[in-house]
Amino acid sequence: MAESPQSGMLIEAFDVQLFRENTESALAKLEKHLADLSVRGLELADPEQLTRAARALMTTEHDRPAAFDEARLSEIIDLYIRTGIQVHSPGYMGRQFSGVVPLSGVVDFVSSVVNQPSSFYEAGQLPNVAERIMADELNGFIGFRPGTFTMVTTSGGSLANLTALLAARNRAFPGVWSHGTSDLGAVVRPAVAVGADVHYSVARAAGILGIGEDRVVRLPLDAARRIDVARVRPALDEAERRGLTVFCLVASAGTTSVGAFDPLDELAAVARERGLWLHVDGAHGASLLVSDALRHKLRGIDQVDSLAWDAHKMMFVPAPCTLLFYRDREHSLGAFRQTASYVFDEQPSMYTELDSGAKNFECTKRPMIMTLWVLWAMYGKALFAEKIEYLCRLTQDAHAILEEQTDFETLHRPEANIICFRYRPDWIGDAELAEFQVDIRNRVKQRGLFFISKVDVDGVAALRVVMMNHQVTTDHFHLLLDEIRKAGQAQ
């Protein structure tokens, strides 16, 4: 008979007083980190050196649990904070994940300690209730008919896109789940139509689903880099002539490259006409729905079949926290079809009605909704709307600043908080332009004040700025342009 341990390091590792001390130590470091509003980018460490530093912080005791070393923990936390992207700094303008509302980090910490996986109600009661509440709250901006839609959380937009395409494929080809694509024979060749700037996860999903990247129909874009509706029907007709059976059309609400919003209302009309599932990758831009001033950019969202929405982007909570909405809740049950007596109850009840395990890929899933729900419960939508609207205004101001510069060229009028441009002094020719932008981005990163990204626009590299921090001002953007000039002249 096993006896509970009475002493030793196992007891210490779970000691609540030590837990409190560790928490207070980490809290002090994080408070200092958040209070530092200096302009700083990314201190990119040599991977080998960082590996050696990390290994040096590991215990050499393996035969029994090592004694707790407070200094070692302090150094680990310092290393963790120092080597990450400084998302709370005004120098951070490079990616689509954001510095979080600090309270959401506190809630995430609580979730980690109480450890309530949320795919099943009995394991995470409040998270499942909060998920239903937030579905109703956010649907107030989407406009699906109450009582007929559903929402499930997933670990990231890529998984949400894959899940939605699974549901779309299984609706169009019901036998594939059980019998595989061979059941379709050689005549039926499933395909997906997407905007040319769609996120790479959609093409990846096509590969996973056995559709293949060659059957991803790339729809042409207009001058604003949105799907050109006038050319969608001809493109679908051409796909049909090639023997493809398009079953799903994927639009974007805030493309990753430039932040463009496809015309959802017009695309919904095409989808209805052709009997296609319309999925919207709104990982970045769906959050504009909470703003009265910006919601019009997603006109027609109430007519789509599914929507992926990343709260860890423009709702400013820890990653991952993705919301996958279905206009018809019955379709949400079509993505996965399994029986497993150890988790799925054969006798439905008021408790199992809140289970999401049958609708998402994950069996064990973080209670990711809690970070968003607590912020919504404490502050309401205005907190999110105010920050989103500021970031979009700031990006418009940045565009105006660039238009005044003779040595920069703008590539689009920003629709949200992403802007792409090129540094183009008169001594750089067309043949050198693409490589020059990549070099500039890398030099800016190495100099350590700013972190920006790059993207190819019309096949030529460009600099890309994503405004995610409300601490950033136009003064910081002017400093960035000066830093770009210095980097360009340093070659």
Short mmCIF file of C-alpha atoms in Angstrom, two decimals:
data_model
loop_
_atom_site.label_atom_id
_atom_site.label_comp_id
_atom_site.label_asym_id
_atom_site.label_seq_id
_atom_site.Cartn_x
_atom_site.Cartn_y
_atom_site.Cartn_z
CA MET A 1 0.00 0.00 0.00
CA ALA A 2 1.45 3.35 -1.11
CA GLU A 3 1.89 5.89 1.65
CA SER A 4 1.70 9.64 1.19
CA PRO A 5 5.23 11.12 1.29
CA GLN A 6 5.90 12.77 4.64
CA SER A 7 8.99 14.79 3.75
CA GLY A 8 11.44 15.64 1.03
CA MET A 9 11.50 17.74 -2.09
CA LEU A 10 8.22 16.39 -3.45
CA ILE A 11 6.42 18.06 -0.56
CA GLU A 12 8.42 21.26 -1.12
CA ALA A 13 7.56 21.42 -4.83
CA PHE A 14 3.86 21.57 -3.94
CA ASP A 15 4.24 23.80 -0.90
CA VAL A 16 1.74 26.67 -0.97
CA GLN A 17 4.02 29.10 0.87
CA LEU A 18 6.75 28.50 -1.71
CA PHE A 19 4.11 29.02 -4.39
CA ARG A 20 3.29 32.42 -2.91
CA GLU A 21 6.96 33.41 -2.77
CA ASN A 22 7.55 32.32 -6.37
CA THR A 23 4.49 34.25 -7.50
CA GLU A 24 5.57 37.42 -5.70
CA SER A 25 9.04 37.16 -7.20
CA ALA A 26 7.67 36.73 -10.74
CA LEU A 27 5.13 39.50 -10.18
CA ALA A 28 7.83 41.99 -9.21
CA LYS A 29 9.76 41.23 -12.38
CA LEU A 30 6.66 41.48 -14.58
CA GLU A 31 5.65 44.76 -12.95
CA LYS A 32 9.06 46.20 -13.82
CA HIS A 33 8.78 44.79 -17.34
CA LEU A 34 5.37 46.36 -17.97
CA ALA A 35 6.44 49.71 -16.51
CA ASP A 36 9.38 49.96 -18.94
CA LEU A 37 8.05 52.01 -21.88
CA SER A 38 11.44 52.56 -23.49
CA VAL A 39 11.74 52.02 -27.24
CA ARG A 40 13.28 48.60 -27.72
CA GLY A 41 12.96 45.91 -30.32
CA LEU A 42 14.28 42.36 -30.25
CA GLU A 43 17.57 41.29 -28.71
CA LEU A 44 18.15 38.32 -30.98
CA ALA A 45 20.46 35.89 -29.19
CA ASP A 46 22.71 33.39 -30.89
CA PRO A 47 20.82 30.06 -30.57
CA GLU A 48 23.91 28.19 -29.42
CA GLN A 49 24.71 30.77 -26.77
CA LEU A 50 21.11 30.81 -25.58
CA THR A 51 21.10 27.01 -25.43
CA ARG A 52 24.25 27.06 -23.29
CA ALA A 53 22.76 29.72 -21.01
CA ALA A 54 19.55 27.72 -20.62
CA ARG A 55 21.40 24.47 -19.93
CA ALA A 56 23.56 26.21 -17.33
CA LEU A 57 20.37 27.03 -15.42
CA MET A 58 19.28 23.38 -15.23
CA THR A 59 19.88 21.22 -12.17
CA THR A 60 22.42 18.42 -12.40
CA GLU A 61 20.54 16.40 -9.77
CA HIS A 62 18.59 13.55 -11.40
CA ASP A 63 18.34 10.81 -8.78
CA ARG A 64 15.96 12.79 -6.57
CA PRO A 65 14.10 16.13 -6.82
CA ALA A 66 16.60 18.96 -6.46
CA ALA A 67 16.36 21.47 -3.64
CA PHE A 68 14.60 24.65 -4.70
CA ASP A 69 17.03 27.36 -5.84
CA GLU A 70 15.49 30.84 -5.71
CA ALA A 71 18.40 32.43 -7.58
CA ARG A 72 18.07 29.93 -10.40
CA LEU A 73 14.35 30.70 -10.82
CA SER A 74 15.12 34.43 -10.85
CA GLU A 75 17.67 33.99 -13.62
CA ILE A 76 15.28 31.81 -15.66
CA ILE A 77 12.52 34.42 -15.49
CA ASP A 78 14.96 37.20 -16.42
CA LEU A 79 16.19 35.19 -19.40
CA TYR A 80 12.63 34.44 -20.51
CA ILE A 81 11.57 38.09 -20.39
CA ARG A 82 14.75 39.42 -21.98
CA THR A 83 14.84 37.10 -24.99
CA GLY A 84 11.24 37.55 -26.10
CA ILE A 85 9.75 40.09 -28.48
CA GLN A 86 9.07 43.18 -26.38
CA VAL A 87 5.37 43.39 -27.20
CA HIS A 88 4.67 46.14 -24.64
CA SER A 89 7.34 48.47 -26.02
CA PRO A 90 6.61 51.30 -28.49
CA GLY A 91 9.35 49.75 -30.60
CA TYR A 92 7.21 46.70 -31.31
CA MET A 93 5.47 47.12 -34.68
CA GLY A 94 6.10 43.78 -36.28
CA ARG A 95 3.55 41.05 -35.65
CA GLN A 96 -0.16 40.50 -35.12
CA PHE A 97 -0.04 39.18 -31.56
CA SER A 98 -0.21 41.91 -28.99
CA GLY A 99 0.78 42.91 -25.53
CA VAL A 100 -2.06 41.68 -23.36
CA VAL A 101 -4.37 43.61 -21.08
CA PRO A 102 -2.53 42.78 -17.82
CA LEU A 103 -5.67 41.50 -16.11
CA SER A 104 -6.01 38.81 -18.78
CA GLY A 105 -2.53 37.58 -17.84
CA VAL A 106 -3.67 37.28 -14.24
CA VAL A 107 -6.67 35.22 -15.34
CA ASP A 108 -4.43 33.03 -17.50
CA PHE A 109 -2.24 32.43 -14.47
CA VAL A 110 -5.30 31.37 -12.44
CA SER A 111 -6.33 29.03 -15.28
CA SER A 112 -2.90 27.43 -15.28
CA VAL A 113 -3.00 26.74 -11.55
CA VAL A 114 -6.58 25.47 -11.24
CA ASN A 115 -6.11 23.49 -14.51
CA GLN A 116 -9.64 22.96 -15.81
CA PRO A 117 -9.58 21.63 -19.40
CA SER A 118 -12.65 23.00 -21.12
CA SER A 119 -13.78 20.58 -23.82
CA PHE A 120 -16.22 19.01 -21.38
CA TYR A 121 -18.50 20.74 -18.87
CA GLU A 122 -17.66 18.47 -15.96
CA ALA A 123 -13.96 19.35 -16.26
CA GLY A 124 -14.40 23.11 -16.70
CA GLN A 125 -17.82 24.32 -15.63
CA LEU A 126 -17.33 28.09 -15.63
CA PRO A 127 -15.24 28.10 -18.84
CA ASN A 128 -18.03 26.28 -20.69
CA VAL A 129 -20.66 28.67 -19.37
CA ALA A 130 -18.40 31.63 -20.22
CA GLU A 131 -17.98 30.25 -23.73
CA ARG A 132 -21.72 30.25 -24.26
CA ILE A 133 -22.05 33.75 -22.78
CA MET A 134 -19.31 35.16 -25.03
CA ALA A 135 -20.84 33.45 -28.05
CA ASP A 136 -24.08 35.33 -27.41
CA GLU A 137 -22.31 38.61 -26.64
CA LEU A 138 -20.17 38.58 -29.78
CA ASN A 139 -22.94 37.29 -31.99
CA GLY A 140 -24.68 40.55 -31.16
CA PHE A 141 -22.16 42.09 -33.58
CA ILE A 142 -22.11 39.22 -36.11
CA GLY A 143 -25.89 38.90 -36.47
CA PHE A 144 -26.51 35.15 -36.75
CA ARG A 145 -30.05 34.13 -35.80
CA PRO A 146 -30.16 33.53 -32.01
CA GLY A 147 -30.71 29.92 -31.03
CA THR A 148 -29.45 28.49 -34.31
CA PHE A 149 -25.73 29.38 -34.34
CA THR A 150 -22.86 28.12 -32.21
CA MET A 151 -19.30 28.99 -31.27
CA VAL A 152 -16.39 26.82 -30.16
CA THR A 153 -12.93 27.87 -29.02
CA THR A 154 -9.82 26.45 -30.67
CA SER A 155 -6.07 26.81 -30.23
CA GLY A 156 -5.35 29.28 -32.99
CA GLY A 157 -6.73 30.52 -36.29
CA SER A 158 -4.98 27.82 -38.30
CA LEU A 159 -6.83 25.10 -36.39
CA ALA A 160 -10.09 27.05 -36.70
CA ASN A 161 -9.67 27.31 -40.47
CA LEU A 162 -8.90 23.59 -40.72
CA THR A 163 -11.93 22.71 -38.59
CA ALA A 164 -14.26 24.88 -40.65
CA LEU A 165 -12.97 23.37 -43.91
CA LEU A 166 -13.51 19.92 -42.46
CA ALA A 167 -17.13 20.77 -41.72
CA ALA A 168 -17.54 22.22 -45.22
CA ARG A 169 -15.97 19.18 -46.89
CA ASN A 170 -18.05 16.71 -44.89
CA ARG A 171 -21.23 18.58 -45.75
CA ALA A 172 -20.37 18.51 -49.46
CA PHE A 173 -19.00 14.94 -49.50
CA PRO A 174 -20.59 13.03 -46.57
CA GLY A 175 -18.89 9.72 -47.33
CA VAL A 176 -15.31 10.98 -47.21
CA TRP A 177 -15.06 10.90 -43.42
CA SER A 178 -15.78 7.16 -43.33
CA HIS A 179 -14.41 5.96 -46.65
CA GLY A 180 -11.76 8.52 -47.61
CA THR A 181 -11.41 10.45 -50.85
CA SER A 182 -11.14 7.22 -52.85
CA ASP A 183 -14.88 6.89 -52.33
CA LEU A 184 -15.34 9.87 -54.66
CA GLY A 185 -13.78 8.11 -57.60
CA ALA A 186 -11.71 9.78 -60.30
CA VAL A 187 -14.47 12.10 -61.50
CA VAL A 188 -15.04 14.24 -58.40
CA ARG A 189 -12.04 16.40 -57.53
CA PRO A 190 -12.82 18.56 -54.44
CA ALA A 191 -11.39 22.10 -54.48
CA VAL A 192 -11.37 25.26 -52.38
CA ALA A 193 -11.50 28.81 -53.76
CA VAL A 194 -9.54 31.48 -51.86
CA GLY A 195 -8.32 35.02 -52.25
CA ALA A 196 -4.78 35.22 -53.58
CA ASP A 197 -3.60 36.77 -50.29
CA VAL A 198 -5.29 34.21 -48.04
CA HIS A 199 -3.36 33.01 -44.98
CA TYR A 200 -1.06 30.06 -45.63
CA SER A 201 -2.99 27.93 -43.13
CA VAL A 202 -5.81 27.51 -45.65
CA ALA A 203 -3.52 25.96 -48.25
CA ARG A 204 -2.01 23.87 -45.47
CA ALA A 205 -5.51 22.71 -44.51
CA ALA A 206 -6.15 21.70 -48.11
CA GLY A 207 -3.08 19.48 -47.95
CA ILE A 208 -4.13 17.95 -44.64
CA LEU A 209 -7.64 17.25 -45.96
CA GLY A 210 -6.24 15.42 -48.96
CA ILE A 211 -7.48 18.07 -51.39
CA GLY A 212 -4.01 19.18 -52.36
CA GLU A 213 -2.56 22.63 -52.95
CA ASP A 214 -3.01 22.19 -56.70
CA ARG A 215 -6.76 22.28 -56.12
CA VAL A 216 -6.69 25.57 -54.25
CA VAL A 217 -8.25 28.01 -56.70
CA ARG A 218 -6.62 31.43 -56.24
CA LEU A 219 -9.14 34.19 -56.90
CA PRO A 220 -7.81 37.44 -58.39
CA LEU A 221 -7.53 40.61 -56.32
CA ASP A 222 -8.50 44.19 -57.07
CA ALA A 223 -6.27 47.26 -56.66
CA ALA A 224 -6.97 47.28 -52.90
CA ARG A 225 -5.84 43.62 -52.66
CA ARG A 226 -9.37 42.39 -51.93
CA ILE A 227 -11.03 39.55 -53.80
CA ASP A 228 -12.26 41.04 -57.08
CA VAL A 229 -15.91 39.96 -57.14
CA ALA A 230 -16.24 40.79 -60.84
CA ARG A 231 -13.72 38.03 -61.62
CA VAL A 232 -14.89 35.41 -59.12
CA ARG A 233 -17.56 33.78 -61.29
CA PRO A 234 -15.24 33.44 -64.33
CA ALA A 235 -12.58 31.92 -62.06
CA LEU A 236 -15.06 29.41 -60.67
CA ASP A 237 -16.26 28.58 -64.18
CA GLU A 238 -12.65 27.97 -65.24
CA ALA A 239 -12.12 25.69 -62.24
CA GLU A 240 -15.19 23.70 -63.26
CA ARG A 241 -13.85 23.36 -66.81
CA ARG A 242 -10.65 21.94 -65.29
CA GLY A 243 -12.75 19.25 -63.63
CA LEU A 244 -12.63 20.72 -60.11
CA THR A 245 -15.61 20.66 -57.74
CA VAL A 246 -15.31 23.78 -55.61
CA PHE A 247 -17.22 23.24 -52.36
CA CYS A 248 -15.93 26.12 -50.22
CA LEU A 249 -15.02 29.75 -50.75
CA VAL A 250 -12.65 31.29 -48.19
CA ALA A 251 -12.65 35.06 -47.73
CA SER A 252 -10.52 37.20 -45.43
CA ALA A 253 -11.45 39.90 -42.97
CA GLY A 254 -8.06 41.50 -42.53
CA THR A 255 -5.51 39.67 -44.66
CA THR A 256 -2.20 38.91 -42.99
CA SER A 257 -0.19 40.66 -45.68
CA VAL A 258 -1.85 44.10 -45.85
CA GLY A 259 -4.98 43.87 -43.69
CA ALA A 260 -7.47 43.94 -46.58
CA PHE A 261 -11.16 43.10 -46.06
CA ASP A 262 -12.87 41.08 -48.78
CA PRO A 263 -16.40 42.18 -49.80
CA LEU A 264 -18.32 39.62 -47.75
CA ASP A 265 -21.83 40.64 -48.77
CA GLU A 266 -21.05 40.25 -52.48
CA LEU A 267 -19.14 37.00 -51.95
CA ALA A 268 -22.07 35.64 -49.91
CA ALA A 269 -24.31 36.19 -52.92
CA VAL A 270 -21.91 34.21 -55.12
CA ALA A 271 -21.68 31.43 -52.52
CA ARG A 272 -25.48 31.12 -52.31
CA GLU A 273 -25.78 31.10 -56.07
CA ARG A 274 -23.19 28.32 -56.42
CA GLY A 275 -24.13 26.32 -53.32
CA LEU A 276 -20.74 26.92 -51.71
CA TRP A 277 -19.81 27.06 -48.03
CA LEU A 278 -18.48 30.57 -47.28
CA HIS A 279 -15.82 30.62 -44.57
CA VAL A 280 -14.22 33.85 -43.38
CA ASP A 281 -10.73 33.93 -41.94
CA GLY A 282 -11.25 36.90 -39.63
CA ALA A 283 -8.39 35.92 -37.35
CA HIS A 284 -7.08 39.47 -37.42
CA GLY A 285 -9.91 41.72 -38.51
CA ALA A 286 -13.04 40.21 -36.98
CA SER A 287 -12.37 42.19 -33.81
CA LEU A 288 -13.37 45.35 -35.67
CA LEU A 289 -16.93 44.11 -35.20
CA VAL A 290 -16.94 45.46 -31.63
CA SER A 291 -16.35 49.01 -32.92
CA ASP A 292 -19.39 51.02 -34.05
CA ALA A 293 -17.07 53.08 -36.25
CA LEU A 294 -15.34 50.15 -37.99
CA ARG A 295 -17.94 47.36 -38.09
CA HIS A 296 -18.99 48.26 -41.63
CA LYS A 297 -15.77 46.72 -42.97
CA LEU A 298 -17.34 43.30 -42.29
CA ARG A 299 -20.67 44.04 -43.94
CA GLY A 300 -22.30 40.73 -44.85
CA ILE A 301 -20.71 38.75 -42.02
CA ASP A 302 -24.18 37.58 -40.94
CA GLN A 303 -24.50 35.68 -44.24
CA VAL A 304 -21.37 33.52 -43.98
CA ASP A 305 -21.32 29.88 -42.89
CA SER A 306 -18.34 30.06 -40.54
CA LEU A 307 -15.97 32.63 -39.07
CA ALA A 308 -12.55 32.29 -37.42
CA TRP A 309 -11.77 35.08 -34.93
CA ASP A 310 -8.50 35.35 -32.97
CA ALA A 311 -9.00 37.12 -29.64
CA HIS A 312 -5.23 36.94 -29.04
CA LYS A 313 -4.74 39.44 -31.82
CA MET A 314 -7.03 42.45 -31.65
CA MET A 315 -8.80 41.58 -28.38
CA PHE A 316 -5.44 41.71 -26.57
CA VAL A 317 -5.53 38.48 -24.55
CA PRO A 318 -2.85 35.77 -24.19
CA ALA A 319 -2.41 33.35 -27.07
CA PRO A 320 -4.01 31.21 -28.09
CA CYS A 321 -7.65 32.20 -27.91
CA THR A 322 -9.57 31.63 -31.13
CA LEU A 323 -13.33 31.66 -31.59
CA LEU A 324 -14.90 29.61 -34.39
CA PHE A 325 -18.49 30.58 -35.19
CA TYR A 326 -20.98 28.59 -37.28
CA ARG A 327 -24.17 30.17 -38.60
CA ASP A 328 -25.88 26.75 -38.39
CA ARG A 329 -24.97 24.93 -35.18
CA GLU A 330 -25.82 21.57 -36.77
CA HIS A 331 -22.94 22.03 -39.19
CA SER A 332 -20.51 22.32 -36.26
CA LEU A 333 -21.14 18.66 -35.52
CA GLY A 334 -20.09 17.67 -39.03
CA ALA A 335 -16.39 18.38 -38.69
CA PHE A 336 -15.64 15.34 -36.51
CA ARG A 337 -17.52 12.07 -36.10
CA GLN A 338 -16.26 9.79 -33.38
CA THR A 339 -17.57 7.63 -30.60
CA ALA A 340 -15.50 7.29 -27.44
CA SER A 341 -17.22 6.04 -24.32
CA TYR A 342 -14.58 7.49 -22.02
CA VAL A 343 -15.50 11.10 -22.92
CA PHE A 344 -18.69 11.22 -24.99
CA ASP A 345 -21.88 10.56 -23.02
CA GLU A 346 -24.47 8.40 -24.75
CA GLN A 347 -27.18 9.93 -22.54
CA PRO A 348 -27.37 13.69 -23.17
CA SER A 349 -28.15 15.96 -20.22
CA MET A 350 -28.22 19.65 -19.37
CA TYR A 351 -24.53 19.29 -18.56
CA THR A 352 -23.39 17.57 -21.75
CA GLU A 353 -25.22 20.19 -23.81
CA LEU A 354 -22.33 22.53 -23.01
CA ASP A 355 -19.61 20.05 -24.03
CA SER A 356 -17.57 21.14 -27.05
CA GLY A 357 -15.41 18.04 -27.39
CA ALA A 358 -17.42 16.75 -30.34
CA LYS A 359 -16.95 20.04 -32.21
CA ASN A 360 -13.24 20.72 -31.80
CA PHE A 361 -10.06 18.80 -32.52
CA GLU A 362 -8.71 19.03 -28.99
CA CYS A 363 -9.79 16.68 -26.26
CA THR A 364 -7.77 18.47 -23.58
CA LYS A 365 -8.15 22.19 -24.29
CA ARG A 366 -7.09 25.21 -22.28
CA PRO A 367 -9.96 27.30 -20.86
CA MET A 368 -8.88 30.06 -23.21
CA ILE A 369 -12.22 31.85 -23.13
CA MET A 370 -11.67 32.87 -19.51
CA THR A 371 -9.16 35.61 -20.34
CA LEU A 372 -11.60 37.21 -22.78
CA TRP A 373 -14.72 36.72 -20.68
CA VAL A 374 -13.21 38.27 -17.54
CA LEU A 375 -12.10 41.37 -19.45
CA TRP A 376 -15.55 41.63 -21.04
CA ALA A 377 -17.20 41.16 -17.64
CA MET A 378 -15.01 43.79 -16.00
CA TYR A 379 -14.72 46.43 -18.72
CA GLY A 380 -17.32 45.73 -21.42
CA LYS A 381 -16.77 46.18 -25.16
CA ALA A 382 -15.67 49.83 -24.92
CA LEU A 383 -12.17 48.88 -23.74
CA PHE A 384 -11.58 46.86 -26.90
CA ALA A 385 -13.28 49.33 -29.23
CA GLU A 386 -11.27 52.27 -27.90
CA LYS A 387 -7.93 50.56 -28.41
CA ILE A 388 -8.82 49.15 -31.84
CA GLU A 389 -10.05 52.52 -33.07
CA TYR A 390 -6.89 54.23 -31.84
CA LEU A 391 -4.64 51.71 -33.59
CA CYS A 392 -6.53 52.12 -36.86
CA ARG A 393 -6.36 55.94 -36.64
CA LEU A 394 -2.66 55.71 -35.87
CA THR A 395 -2.12 53.58 -38.97
CA GLN A 396 -3.97 56.13 -41.11
CA ASP A 397 -1.73 58.84 -39.65
CA ALA A 398 1.35 56.73 -40.47
CA HIS A 399 0.13 56.41 -44.04
CA ALA A 400 -0.23 60.21 -44.28
CA ILE A 401 3.30 60.65 -42.91
CA LEU A 402 4.69 58.24 -45.50
CA GLU A 403 2.90 60.05 -48.31
CA GLU A 404 4.88 63.19 -47.38
CA GLN A 405 8.25 61.44 -47.60
CA THR A 406 10.06 61.59 -50.94
CA ASP A 407 12.22 58.55 -50.17
CA PHE A 408 9.37 56.21 -49.19
CA GLU A 409 6.55 54.71 -51.26
CA THR A 410 3.21 53.51 -49.92
CA LEU A 411 1.70 50.37 -51.43
CA HIS A 412 -1.92 50.53 -50.24
CA ARG A 413 -4.30 52.59 -48.16
CA PRO A 414 -4.58 50.74 -44.84
CA GLU A 415 -8.01 49.41 -43.89
CA ALA A 416 -7.11 48.56 -40.31
CA ASN A 417 -3.79 48.59 -38.43
CA ILE A 418 -1.40 47.06 -40.99
CA ILE A 419 0.60 49.19 -43.41
CA CYS A 420 3.14 48.08 -46.02
CA PHE A 421 5.65 50.39 -47.69
CA ARG A 422 9.14 50.51 -49.17
CA TYR A 423 12.16 52.62 -48.42
CA ARG A 424 13.20 53.81 -51.87
CA PRO A 425 15.96 56.43 -51.90
CA ASP A 426 16.90 57.64 -55.37
CA TRP A 427 20.14 55.65 -55.36
CA ILE A 428 18.32 52.28 -55.25
CA GLY A 429 17.25 50.83 -58.60
CA ASP A 430 14.42 48.42 -59.36
CA ALA A 431 16.78 45.43 -59.58
CA GLU A 432 18.02 46.01 -56.02
CA LEU A 433 14.72 47.05 -54.47
CA ALA A 434 13.49 43.72 -53.08
CA GLU A 435 16.79 42.63 -51.54
CA PHE A 436 17.26 46.13 -50.13
CA GLN A 437 13.97 45.95 -48.19
CA VAL A 438 14.92 42.60 -46.66
CA ASP A 439 18.34 43.98 -45.69
CA ILE A 440 16.72 47.06 -44.15
CA ARG A 441 14.35 44.94 -42.07
CA ASN A 442 17.19 42.77 -40.81
CA ARG A 443 19.40 45.75 -39.95
CA VAL A 444 16.59 47.49 -38.09
CA LYS A 445 16.05 44.31 -36.09
CA GLN A 446 19.75 43.95 -35.33
CA ARG A 447 20.04 47.57 -34.19
CA GLY A 448 17.56 46.66 -31.45
CA LEU A 449 15.29 49.71 -31.22
CA PHE A 450 12.41 48.59 -33.42
CA PHE A 451 10.91 45.30 -34.49
CA ILE A 452 9.10 45.34 -37.84
CA SER A 453 8.27 42.61 -40.35
CA LYS A 454 8.42 42.22 -44.12
CA VAL A 455 6.09 40.82 -46.77
CA ASP A 456 6.10 40.35 -50.52
CA VAL A 457 3.62 42.63 -52.30
CA ASP A 458 3.21 41.84 -56.00
CA GLY A 459 6.25 39.62 -55.74
CA VAL A 460 8.55 42.34 -54.37
CA ALA A 461 9.58 42.54 -50.71
CA ALA A 462 8.19 45.39 -48.65
CA LEU A 463 8.44 46.61 -45.07
CA ARG A 464 5.39 45.86 -42.92
CA VAL A 465 4.25 47.59 -39.76
CA VAL A 466 1.47 46.29 -37.52
CA MET A 467 0.21 48.74 -34.90
CA MET A 468 -0.75 46.66 -31.85
CA ASN A 469 0.37 48.88 -28.96
CA HIS A 470 -1.64 51.92 -27.87
CA GLN A 471 1.59 53.36 -26.39
CA VAL A 472 2.88 53.92 -29.94
CA THR A 473 2.44 57.46 -31.29
CA THR A 474 3.25 59.21 -34.56
CA ASP A 475 6.48 60.42 -32.89
CA HIS A 476 7.55 56.80 -32.58
CA PHE A 477 6.71 56.23 -36.25
CA HIS A 478 8.89 59.19 -37.23
CA LEU A 479 11.70 57.64 -35.15
CA LEU A 480 11.17 54.37 -37.02
CA LEU A 481 11.53 56.11 -40.39
CA ASP A 482 14.77 57.72 -39.19
CA GLU A 483 15.99 54.30 -38.06
CA ILE A 484 15.14 52.84 -41.49
CA ARG A 485 17.12 55.62 -43.18
CA LYS A 486 20.12 54.96 -40.93
CA ALA A 487 19.90 51.25 -41.67
CA GLY A 488 19.75 51.94 -45.40
CA GLN A 489 22.74 54.24 -45.37
CA ALA A 490 24.79 51.75 -43.37
CA GLN A 491 25.22 49.34 -46.27
#
